[in-house]
Coordinates of C-alpha atoms in Angstrom, one line a residue:
X1 CA -60.0 -129.0 -21.0
X2 CA -57.0 -130.2 -18.9
X3 CA -56.1 -128.0 -16.0
X4 CA -52.9 -126.6 -17.5
X5 CA -54.5 -125.3 -20.7
X6 CA -56.1 -122.4 -18.8
X7 CA -53.5 -122.0 -16.1
X8 CA -51.9 -118.9 -17.6
X9 CA -55.2 -117.2 -18.1
X10 CA -56.2 -118.0 -14.5
X11 CA -53.1 -116.3 -13.2
X12 CA -53.5 -113.3 -15.5
X13 CA -57.1 -112.7 -14.7
X14 CA -56.6 -113.3 -11.0
X15 CA -54.0 -110.6 -11.1
X16 CA -56.6 -108.3 -12.7
X17 CA -59.0 -108.8 -9.8
X18 CA -61.1 -111.8 -10.8
X19 CA -61.8 -115.1 -9.0
X20 CA -61.2 -117.7 -11.7
X21 CA -62.5 -121.2 -11.4
X22 CA -61.6 -123.8 -14.0
X23 CA -62.9 -127.3 -14.3
X24 CA -62.4 -130.3 -16.6
X25 CA -65.6 -131.3 -18.5
X26 CA -66.8 -134.8 -18.0
X27 CA -65.1 -137.5 -20.0
X28 CA -62.0 -135.4 -20.8
X29 CA -58.6 -136.1 -19.5
X30 CA -58.8 -137.2 -15.9
X31 CA -62.4 -136.1 -15.4
X32 CA -64.9 -138.9 -14.6
X33 CA -67.8 -139.9 -16.9
X34 CA -68.1 -139.9 -20.7
X35 CA -68.2 -137.2 -23.3
X36 CA -71.8 -136.7 -24.6
X37 CA -70.9 -133.8 -27.0
X38 CA -71.9 -130.8 -24.9
X39 CA -75.2 -132.4 -23.9
X40 CA -77.5 -131.9 -21.0
X41 CA -75.2 -133.8 -18.6
X42 CA -72.3 -131.4 -19.4
X43 CA -74.5 -128.4 -18.9
X44 CA -75.8 -129.7 -15.6
X45 CA -72.1 -130.2 -14.5
X46 CA -71.4 -126.6 -15.4
X47 CA -74.4 -125.4 -13.4
X48 CA -73.1 -127.4 -10.4
X49 CA -69.9 -125.4 -10.8
X50 CA -71.9 -122.3 -10.5
X51 CA -73.5 -123.7 -7.3
X52 CA -70.0 -124.0 -5.9
X53 CA -69.2 -120.4 -6.8
X54 CA -72.3 -119.2 -5.0
X55 CA -71.6 -121.4 -1.9
X56 CA -68.0 -120.3 -1.7
X57 CA -68.4 -116.7 -2.8
X58 CA -67.9 -115.1 0.7
X59 CA -64.8 -117.2 1.3
X60 CA -63.4 -116.2 -2.1
X61 CA -64.5 -112.6 -1.7
X62 CA -66.4 -113.0 -5.0
X63 CA -69.6 -111.3 -6.2
X64 CA -72.0 -114.1 -7.4
X65 CA -74.1 -111.6 -9.2
X66 CA -71.3 -111.0 -11.7
X67 CA -70.3 -114.3 -13.3
X68 CA -69.0 -114.9 -16.8
X69 CA -68.4 -118.2 -18.5
X70 CA -65.5 -118.6 -21.0
X71 CA -63.9 -121.4 -23.0
X72 CA -62.0 -122.4 -26.1
X73 CA -63.4 -124.8 -28.7
X74 CA -65.5 -127.4 -26.7
X75 CA -65.3 -125.0 -23.7
X76 CA -66.5 -122.1 -25.9
X77 CA -69.7 -124.0 -26.9
X78 CA -70.3 -125.1 -23.3
X79 CA -69.8 -121.5 -22.1
X80 CA -72.7 -120.2 -24.1
X81 CA -74.9 -123.3 -23.5
X82 CA -74.4 -122.8 -19.8
X83 CA -75.2 -119.1 -20.0
X84 CA -78.4 -119.9 -21.8
X85 CA -79.4 -122.5 -19.2
X86 CA -78.6 -120.4 -16.1
X87 CA -79.5 -116.8 -15.6
X88 CA -76.7 -116.4 -13.0
X89 CA -74.3 -116.0 -15.9
X90 CA -74.2 -112.4 -16.9
X91 CA -71.7 -112.6 -19.8
X92 CA -70.2 -115.4 -22.0
X93 CA -67.0 -115.8 -24.1
X94 CA -66.9 -118.4 -26.9
X95 CA -63.5 -118.8 -28.5
X96 CA -63.3 -121.1 -31.5
X97 CA -66.8 -122.4 -30.5
X98 CA -69.9 -123.2 -32.4
X99 CA -73.4 -122.0 -32.7
X100 CA -75.0 -124.8 -34.7
X101 CA -73.6 -128.4 -34.5
X102 CA -75.3 -129.5 -37.6
X103 CA -73.8 -126.7 -39.6
X104 CA -70.3 -127.7 -38.3
X105 CA -70.6 -131.4 -39.2
X106 CA -72.8 -131.1 -42.3
X107 CA -73.2 -127.5 -43.3
X108 CA -75.4 -127.0 -46.4
X109 CA -76.0 -130.8 -46.3
X110 CA -72.4 -131.6 -47.2
X111 CA -70.9 -133.9 -44.5
X112 CA -67.5 -132.7 -43.1
X113 CA -65.7 -136.1 -43.2
X114 CA -62.3 -135.0 -42.0
X115 CA -63.5 -133.3 -38.9
X116 CA -65.9 -136.1 -38.1
X117 CA -62.9 -138.4 -37.9
X118 CA -60.9 -135.9 -35.8
X119 CA -63.7 -135.5 -33.3
X120 CA -64.1 -139.3 -33.0
X121 CA -60.3 -139.6 -32.5
X122 CA -60.2 -136.9 -29.9
X123 CA -62.8 -138.7 -27.8
X124 CA -61.1 -142.1 -28.2
X125 CA -59.4 -143.8 -25.3
X126 CA -56.6 -144.7 -27.7
X127 CA -55.6 -141.0 -27.8
X128 CA -56.1 -140.5 -24.1
X129 CA -57.8 -137.1 -24.4
X130 CA -61.4 -138.3 -23.7
X131 CA -63.9 -141.1 -23.5
X132 CA -66.7 -140.7 -26.0
X133 CA -70.1 -142.0 -25.0
X134 CA -71.5 -144.8 -27.2
X135 CA -74.5 -142.6 -27.7
X136 CA -72.6 -140.0 -29.7
X137 CA -71.2 -141.8 -32.7
X138 CA -74.6 -143.0 -34.0
X139 CA -75.9 -139.4 -34.0
X140 CA -72.8 -138.2 -35.7
X141 CA -73.2 -140.9 -38.4
X142 CA -76.9 -140.0 -38.8
X143 CA -76.0 -136.3 -39.3
X144 CA -73.4 -137.2 -41.9
X145 CA -75.8 -139.6 -43.7
X146 CA -78.4 -136.8 -44.0
X147 CA -80.8 -138.3 -41.5
X148 CA -83.2 -135.6 -40.3
X149 CA -85.5 -137.6 -38.0
X150 CA -87.0 -135.7 -35.1
X151 CA -84.7 -137.6 -32.8
X152 CA -81.5 -136.5 -34.6
X153 CA -82.7 -132.9 -35.1
X154 CA -83.6 -132.7 -31.4
X155 CA -80.2 -134.1 -30.4
X156 CA -78.5 -131.4 -32.5
X157 CA -80.7 -128.6 -31.2
X158 CA -80.0 -129.4 -27.6
X159 CA -76.3 -129.0 -28.3
X160 CA -76.5 -125.9 -30.5
X161 CA -76.5 -122.4 -28.7
X162 CA -78.5 -121.0 -31.6
X163 CA -81.5 -123.1 -30.5
X164 CA -81.5 -121.4 -27.1
X165 CA -81.6 -117.8 -28.2
X166 CA -84.8 -117.0 -26.2
X167 CA -83.2 -118.2 -23.0
X168 CA -80.0 -116.4 -23.7
X169 CA -81.2 -113.1 -25.2
X170 CA -84.9 -112.8 -24.5
X171 CA -86.9 -111.9 -21.5
X172 CA -84.8 -108.8 -20.9
X173 CA -81.5 -110.7 -20.4
X174 CA -79.7 -109.6 -23.6
X175 CA -76.6 -111.5 -22.4
X176 CA -73.4 -110.0 -23.7
X177 CA -71.5 -112.5 -25.8
X178 CA -68.0 -112.3 -27.2
X179 CA -67.4 -114.6 -30.2
X180 CA -64.0 -115.3 -31.7
X181 CA -63.3 -117.7 -34.5
X182 CA -60.6 -118.2 -37.1
X183 CA -60.7 -117.8 -40.9
X184 CA -59.0 -121.1 -41.7
X185 CA -61.0 -123.2 -39.3
X186 CA -62.6 -125.9 -41.3
X187 CA -64.7 -127.2 -38.3
X188 CA -66.3 -124.1 -36.8
X189 CA -66.0 -122.1 -40.0
X190 CA -66.0 -118.2 -40.1
X191 CA -69.1 -118.0 -42.2
X192 CA -70.9 -120.1 -39.5
X193 CA -69.5 -117.7 -36.9
X194 CA -71.0 -114.7 -38.7
X195 CA -74.3 -116.5 -39.0
X196 CA -74.1 -117.3 -35.3
X197 CA -73.4 -113.6 -34.6
X198 CA -76.4 -112.5 -36.6
X199 CA -78.7 -115.0 -34.8
X200 CA -77.5 -113.7 -31.4
X201 CA -77.8 -110.1 -32.4
X202 CA -81.2 -110.6 -33.9
X203 CA -82.5 -112.2 -30.7
X204 CA -81.4 -109.3 -28.6
X205 CA -78.0 -110.3 -27.3
X206 CA -75.1 -107.8 -27.2
X207 CA -72.5 -109.4 -29.4
X208 CA -68.8 -108.6 -30.1
X209 CA -67.2 -110.7 -32.9
X210 CA -63.6 -111.2 -33.9
X211 CA -62.4 -113.3 -36.9
X212 CA -58.6 -114.0 -37.0
X213 CA -56.3 -115.7 -39.5
X214 CA -55.4 -119.2 -38.5
X215 CA -56.9 -122.7 -38.0
X216 CA -59.0 -124.0 -35.1
X217 CA -57.8 -122.3 -31.8
X218 CA -54.7 -120.9 -33.5
X219 CA -55.3 -117.3 -32.4
X220 CA -56.1 -118.5 -28.8
X221 CA -53.1 -120.8 -28.3
X222 CA -50.2 -118.3 -27.9
X223 CA -52.1 -116.4 -25.2
X224 CA -53.0 -119.6 -23.4
X225 CA -49.3 -120.5 -23.2
X226 CA -48.4 -117.0 -22.0
X227 CA -46.9 -115.8 -25.4
X228 CA -49.5 -113.3 -26.5
X229 CA -46.9 -110.5 -27.0
X230 CA -43.9 -112.7 -27.4
X231 CA -44.5 -114.5 -30.8
X232 CA -43.9 -112.8 -34.1
X233 CA -47.4 -111.2 -34.1
X234 CA -49.1 -109.5 -31.2
X235 CA -52.7 -110.7 -31.3
X236 CA -55.3 -108.4 -29.7
X237 CA -57.6 -111.3 -28.8
X238 CA -56.8 -111.8 -25.1
X239 CA -56.7 -108.1 -24.4
X240 CA -60.1 -107.8 -26.0
X241 CA -61.4 -110.7 -23.9
X242 CA -60.2 -109.0 -20.7
X243 CA -61.7 -105.6 -21.8
X244 CA -65.0 -107.4 -22.5
X245 CA -65.0 -108.9 -19.0
X246 CA -64.1 -105.6 -17.4
X247 CA -66.9 -103.8 -19.3
X248 CA -69.6 -106.4 -18.3
X249 CA -68.4 -107.5 -14.9
X250 CA -66.9 -104.3 -13.5
X251 CA -69.2 -101.5 -14.7
X252 CA -68.2 -98.2 -13.3
X253 CA -64.8 -99.4 -12.1
X254 CA -63.1 -97.1 -14.6
X255 CA -64.1 -94.5 -17.2
X256 CA -66.1 -96.4 -19.8
X257 CA -64.0 -97.1 -22.9
X258 CA -65.4 -96.3 -26.4
X259 CA -67.9 -98.9 -27.6
X260 CA -66.1 -101.9 -29.2
X261 CA -66.8 -102.6 -32.9
X262 CA -69.5 -105.1 -33.8
X263 CA -67.0 -107.1 -35.9
X264 CA -63.2 -107.0 -36.1
X265 CA -61.9 -109.1 -39.1
X266 CA -58.2 -109.7 -39.6
X267 CA -57.0 -109.0 -43.1
X268 CA -55.1 -111.8 -44.8
X269 CA -51.6 -110.3 -45.5
X270 CA -49.1 -111.8 -47.9
X271 CA -46.2 -111.2 -45.4
X272 CA -48.1 -112.8 -42.5
X273 CA -46.0 -115.5 -40.8
X274 CA -45.1 -116.5 -37.3
X275 CA -41.5 -116.4 -38.5
X276 CA -41.6 -112.7 -39.3
X277 CA -42.3 -109.6 -37.3
X278 CA -45.4 -108.0 -38.7
X279 CA -48.4 -106.0 -37.3
X280 CA -51.7 -107.7 -38.0
X281 CA -54.3 -105.5 -39.6
X282 CA -58.0 -105.7 -38.5
X283 CA -60.9 -104.1 -40.3
X284 CA -63.3 -102.8 -37.7
X285 CA -67.0 -102.5 -38.5
X286 CA -69.4 -100.6 -36.2
X287 CA -72.3 -102.7 -37.4
X288 CA -72.7 -105.9 -39.3
X289 CA -73.8 -106.2 -42.0
X290 CA -72.0 -103.0 -42.7
X291 CA -73.0 -100.3 -45.2
X292 CA -69.2 -100.2 -46.0
X293 CA -69.5 -103.7 -47.6
X294 CA -71.8 -104.3 -50.6
X295 CA -72.4 -107.5 -52.6
X296 CA -71.0 -107.3 -56.1
X297 CA -72.0 -109.7 -58.7
X298 CA -69.8 -111.4 -61.3
X299 CA -72.1 -113.1 -63.7
X300 CA -71.2 -116.3 -65.6
X301 CA -70.9 -115.5 -69.4
X302 CA -69.4 -118.4 -71.3
X303 CA -66.1 -119.3 -69.6
X304 CA -65.8 -115.8 -68.2
X305 CA -67.1 -113.8 -65.2
X306 CA -68.6 -110.6 -66.3
X307 CA -67.3 -107.8 -64.0
X308 CA -69.8 -106.0 -61.7
X309 CA -71.9 -103.3 -63.1
X310 CA -73.3 -100.3 -61.3
X311 CA -76.5 -100.9 -59.4
X312 CA -76.3 -104.7 -60.2
X313 CA -76.5 -105.5 -56.5
X314 CA -80.3 -106.1 -56.5
X315 CA -80.7 -106.9 -60.1
X316 CA -82.8 -110.1 -60.7
X317 CA -81.3 -113.0 -62.5
X318 CA -82.5 -112.9 -66.1
X319 CA -84.2 -116.0 -67.4
X320 CA -81.9 -118.5 -69.2
X321 CA -81.8 -118.4 -72.9
X322 CA -81.6 -121.8 -74.7
X323 CA -79.3 -120.5 -77.4
X324 CA -76.7 -119.3 -74.9
X325 CA -74.0 -121.2 -73.0
X326 CA -74.6 -124.2 -70.7
X327 CA -71.5 -125.7 -69.0
X328 CA -71.8 -129.5 -68.4
X329 CA -70.0 -131.1 -65.5
X330 CA -69.4 -134.8 -65.0
X331 CA -68.8 -136.4 -61.6
X332 CA -65.1 -137.2 -61.1
X333 CA -62.7 -136.9 -58.2
X334 CA -59.9 -135.6 -60.4
X335 CA -60.8 -131.9 -60.9
X336 CA -57.4 -130.3 -60.9
X337 CA -58.3 -128.0 -58.0
X338 CA -56.1 -128.4 -54.9
X339 CA -57.6 -128.1 -51.5
X340 CA -54.2 -128.9 -49.8
X341 CA -53.7 -131.3 -47.0
X342 CA -56.6 -131.1 -44.4
X343 CA -55.5 -129.2 -41.3
X344 CA -51.8 -129.0 -42.4
X345 CA -52.2 -126.8 -45.4
X346 CA -54.5 -124.2 -43.7
X347 CA -52.0 -124.1 -40.8
X348 CA -49.1 -123.5 -43.1
X349 CA -51.1 -120.9 -45.0
X350 CA -51.8 -118.9 -41.8
X351 CA -48.5 -119.6 -40.0
X352 CA -46.0 -119.3 -42.9
X353 CA -47.9 -117.3 -45.5
X354 CA -47.7 -120.3 -48.0
X355 CA -51.1 -120.2 -49.7
X356 CA -53.0 -123.2 -51.2
X357 CA -52.6 -122.9 -55.0
X358 CA -53.8 -124.6 -58.1
X359 CA -53.0 -123.9 -61.8
X360 CA -55.3 -123.1 -64.6
X361 CA -53.6 -125.4 -67.0
X362 CA -54.2 -128.4 -64.7
X363 CA -58.0 -128.0 -64.5
X364 CA -59.8 -131.1 -65.7
X365 CA -62.4 -129.5 -68.1
X366 CA -64.6 -132.7 -67.9
X367 CA -65.2 -132.7 -64.1
X368 CA -64.5 -129.0 -63.3
X369 CA -65.1 -125.5 -64.7
X370 CA -63.2 -122.3 -64.2
X371 CA -64.7 -118.9 -64.9
X372 CA -62.4 -115.9 -64.9
X373 CA -63.0 -112.2 -64.7
X374 CA -60.9 -109.5 -66.4
X375 CA -57.7 -108.6 -64.4
X376 CA -58.2 -106.0 -61.7
X377 CA -57.2 -102.5 -62.6
X378 CA -57.0 -101.7 -58.9
X379 CA -56.8 -103.7 -55.7
X380 CA -60.1 -105.3 -54.7
X381 CA -60.8 -105.7 -50.9
X382 CA -63.3 -108.5 -50.1
X383 CA -64.6 -109.0 -46.5
X384 CA -67.5 -111.1 -45.6
X385 CA -69.3 -114.2 -46.9
X386 CA -69.1 -115.0 -50.6
X387 CA -72.0 -116.7 -52.3
X388 CA -72.4 -118.3 -55.7
X389 CA -75.8 -118.7 -57.3
X390 CA -76.1 -121.3 -60.1
X391 CA -78.9 -122.0 -62.5
X392 CA -78.5 -125.8 -62.6
X393 CA -80.0 -128.9 -64.1
X394 CA -79.0 -132.4 -63.0
X395 CA -79.4 -135.8 -64.6
X396 CA -80.0 -137.3 -61.1
X397 CA -82.0 -136.4 -58.0
X398 CA -79.0 -135.9 -55.8
X399 CA -75.8 -134.0 -56.4
X400 CA -73.2 -131.7 -54.8
X401 CA -71.9 -128.4 -56.1
X402 CA -68.5 -127.3 -54.8
X403 CA -67.5 -123.7 -55.4
X404 CA -64.1 -122.1 -55.0
X405 CA -63.0 -118.4 -55.3
X406 CA -59.5 -117.7 -56.5
X407 CA -57.2 -114.8 -57.0
X408 CA -55.6 -115.7 -60.4
X409 CA -52.2 -114.3 -61.3
X410 CA -51.3 -113.4 -64.9
X411 CA -49.4 -116.7 -65.2
X412 CA -52.5 -118.8 -64.4
X413 CA -51.6 -119.5 -60.8
X414 CA -54.7 -119.8 -58.7
X415 CA -54.6 -118.8 -55.0
X416 CA -57.5 -120.2 -53.1
X417 CA -59.4 -117.5 -51.2
X418 CA -62.5 -119.4 -50.1
X419 CA -64.6 -122.5 -50.9
X420 CA -67.9 -124.2 -50.0
X421 CA -70.1 -127.1 -51.0
X422 CA -73.8 -127.7 -51.0
X423 CA -75.7 -131.0 -51.4
X424 CA -79.0 -130.9 -53.2
X425 CA -81.6 -133.7 -53.2
X426 CA -85.3 -134.3 -53.5
X427 CA -87.1 -134.8 -50.3
X428 CA -88.6 -138.1 -51.3
X429 CA -90.4 -140.4 -49.0
X430 CA -89.8 -140.5 -45.2
X431 CA -87.2 -143.1 -44.4
X432 CA -87.8 -146.1 -42.1
X433 CA -87.7 -145.1 -38.4
X434 CA -84.4 -145.7 -36.6
X435 CA -84.2 -148.7 -34.3
X436 CA -83.2 -148.5 -30.7
X437 CA -79.8 -150.1 -31.3
X438 CA -78.9 -147.1 -33.5
X439 CA -79.9 -144.1 -31.3
X440 CA -79.6 -144.0 -27.5
X441 CA -79.7 -141.2 -25.0
X442 CA -76.7 -139.9 -23.0
X443 CA -76.9 -142.8 -20.6
X444 CA -77.0 -145.4 -23.3
X445 CA -80.7 -146.1 -23.0
X446 CA -82.7 -146.7 -26.2
X447 CA -85.0 -143.8 -27.0
X448 CA -87.9 -146.1 -27.9
X449 CA -88.1 -145.3 -31.6
X450 CA -89.9 -148.6 -32.5
X451 CA -93.3 -147.6 -33.8
X452 CA -94.7 -145.3 -36.5
X453 CA -92.1 -143.7 -38.7
X454 CA -90.9 -140.3 -37.4
X455 CA -91.3 -137.2 -39.5
X456 CA -88.2 -136.6 -41.7
X457 CA -87.3 -133.0 -41.1
X458 CA -85.4 -130.6 -43.3
X459 CA -82.4 -129.0 -41.7
X460 CA -82.3 -125.3 -41.5
X461 CA -79.8 -124.5 -44.2
X462 CA -80.0 -127.5 -46.6
X463 CA -81.7 -127.2 -49.9
X464 CA -83.3 -130.7 -49.9
X465 CA -86.7 -129.5 -51.1
X466 CA -85.4 -128.7 -54.5
X467 CA -88.7 -129.1 -56.3
X468 CA -87.2 -129.8 -59.7
X469 CA -87.5 -133.2 -61.5
X470 CA -84.4 -134.8 -62.8
X471 CA -83.5 -133.0 -66.0
X472 CA -85.3 -129.9 -64.9
X473 CA -83.6 -126.6 -64.0
X474 CA -83.5 -124.6 -60.7
X475 CA -81.4 -122.3 -58.6
X476 CA -78.7 -123.6 -56.2
X477 CA -76.9 -121.2 -53.8
X478 CA -73.5 -122.2 -52.4
X479 CA -72.3 -120.3 -49.3
X480 CA -68.5 -120.1 -48.9
X481 CA -66.2 -119.5 -46.0
X482 CA -66.0 -115.9 -44.8
X483 CA -62.8 -114.1 -45.7
X484 CA -61.1 -110.7 -45.5
X485 CA -58.4 -110.3 -48.2
X486 CA -57.2 -108.2 -51.1
X487 CA -57.1 -109.3 -54.7
X488 CA -54.1 -107.3 -56.0
X489 CA -54.2 -105.2 -59.2
X490 CA -53.3 -107.3 -62.2
X491 CA -54.8 -110.5 -60.7
X492 CA -58.3 -111.7 -61.7
X493 CA -61.2 -113.0 -59.7
X494 CA -61.9 -116.6 -60.7
X495 CA -64.6 -119.1 -59.8
X496 CA -64.1 -122.8 -59.8
X497 CA -66.9 -125.3 -59.9
X498 CA -67.1 -129.1 -59.6
X499 CA -69.4 -131.8 -58.3
X500 CA -67.3 -132.8 -55.3
X501 CA -65.2 -131.2 -52.5
X502 CA -62.6 -133.8 -51.3
X503 CA -63.1 -132.7 -47.7
X504 CA -66.8 -133.5 -47.9
X505 CA -68.7 -136.7 -48.4
X506 CA -69.8 -137.0 -52.0
X507 CA -73.6 -136.6 -52.4
X508 CA -73.5 -138.8 -55.5
X509 CA -70.5 -140.6 -56.8
X510 CA -72.2 -142.2 -59.8
X511 CA -69.9 -141.6 -62.8
X512 CA -73.0 -141.2 -64.9
X513 CA -74.0 -138.0 -63.0
X514 CA -74.1 -134.9 -65.2
X515 CA -75.0 -131.4 -64.1
X516 CA -75.5 -128.5 -66.5
X517 CA -74.9 -124.9 -65.2
X518 CA -76.3 -122.0 -67.1
X519 CA -73.6 -119.5 -68.2
X520 CA -76.1 -117.0 -69.7
X521 CA -76.0 -114.5 -66.8
X522 CA -78.5 -116.3 -64.5
X523 CA -75.6 -117.8 -62.6
X524 CA -73.3 -115.5 -60.6
X525 CA -70.6 -115.1 -58.0
X526 CA -71.5 -112.6 -55.3
X527 CA -68.5 -111.0 -53.4
X528 CA -68.7 -108.8 -50.3
X529 CA -66.6 -105.8 -51.5
X530 CA -65.4 -103.2 -49.1
X531 CA -65.9 -99.7 -50.4
X532 CA -68.1 -100.9 -53.3
X533 CA -70.7 -98.8 -54.9
X534 CA -72.5 -101.1 -57.3
X535 CA -69.3 -103.2 -57.7
X536 CA -66.5 -100.6 -57.8
X537 CA -63.1 -101.6 -56.4
X538 CA -61.2 -99.7 -53.7

């Protein structure tokens, strides 16, 4: 980032006894070179910065055996990639960073069009922030188009910290990592952050995770400007970062504090606003997944969501019955569901407490469906990643299912809590191999793809091997963004379903597309309920 973006933190951490060295990554602002999207060249640059630290350590009175890398957004991803590449790094801090670049750009196979354009614009010389290498855009376009050649998958893996877990966590390293992401971030989404956390933890790294309210980098920005305790809310983020550095770079310097929670998740509060004084509430979990959170199923029955039943958590989906309900959806962009204005609406939601809302009476019953549970007799606290499982049958080989969870007021007002989309398609034949003018390396050199077709690979979290012929039926799981919120008493949990999310590229925009969803109990919404015992509310 530019030098001034970390200037405040440099001063604060220097005053706390650290030697703080900041550099501007290649291609950004006044730095030379071109942006290659956190590729090997950027990581090599970071390692040369570590060389400088070692060379100058005695002059700076620094201990080169205790080095941490830290950054926000692009810098957060680079911080962990550098730690994986260089064992001189003993701890890493990733704030609003990513673990899997494919999941960010096309999670569940559904291309993230808005953020693709934002990333292109940020690296454009017209904006003046950076200079994007010509090698990057073809790879981005390939990801969005569903291209899974070995070349594209390898390009993504190189830039994804989750692909370097053995280097980061194995061999006795167990590198401590602090992850912080934001609940309204539509690029590096909170569900992806929790999956990232699980990957690190499972590989042996020591991980602390925080999820805050706000859009991309919103929780970090006040502290970067020196306003951590001066804005309407006092965020614990930067004090937690400093405590993490102290614990891992200054062991024994002070009495050890109690172990930090594995996950701190900020609760969405109706009164939350930067224009009001309020105290943010975080739910702390000593482990994650937590035994305090249990999946509770709301099964589709006609147009309703059947409320959870005791011990339904592990109940298998019953086979569909032909005589019971099937809900047919037609493709159409006009669903009646509002996703708000990209970037602006999530910001207003987090900053001013103005939530994104739709209305039951406005739902287009041809292209969308709404399933509603009975009103809550008591508040329901949901914290974690919601999932929806659908027993579906499509008239065509490729389609998208977009799911939304709402809190519905008695007047039919639908407050958006979370959403997600998944593309489904048959694998089909391997596509023609890409030509050299399409994919190049970081230096612009063709990668020599002329020759036999490359193997068409399946991405890790995309259901593109749906072995069901057109007209047949199968199961489709849609993961939604992680959340931590309360559904108040009197409101009802509602599930919205359509064949297109406007923030994603349509998998199939043919107006003849039809998808049938079973409403006989085989399809269900699964909510992570705090304090649940087989589905009981708080």
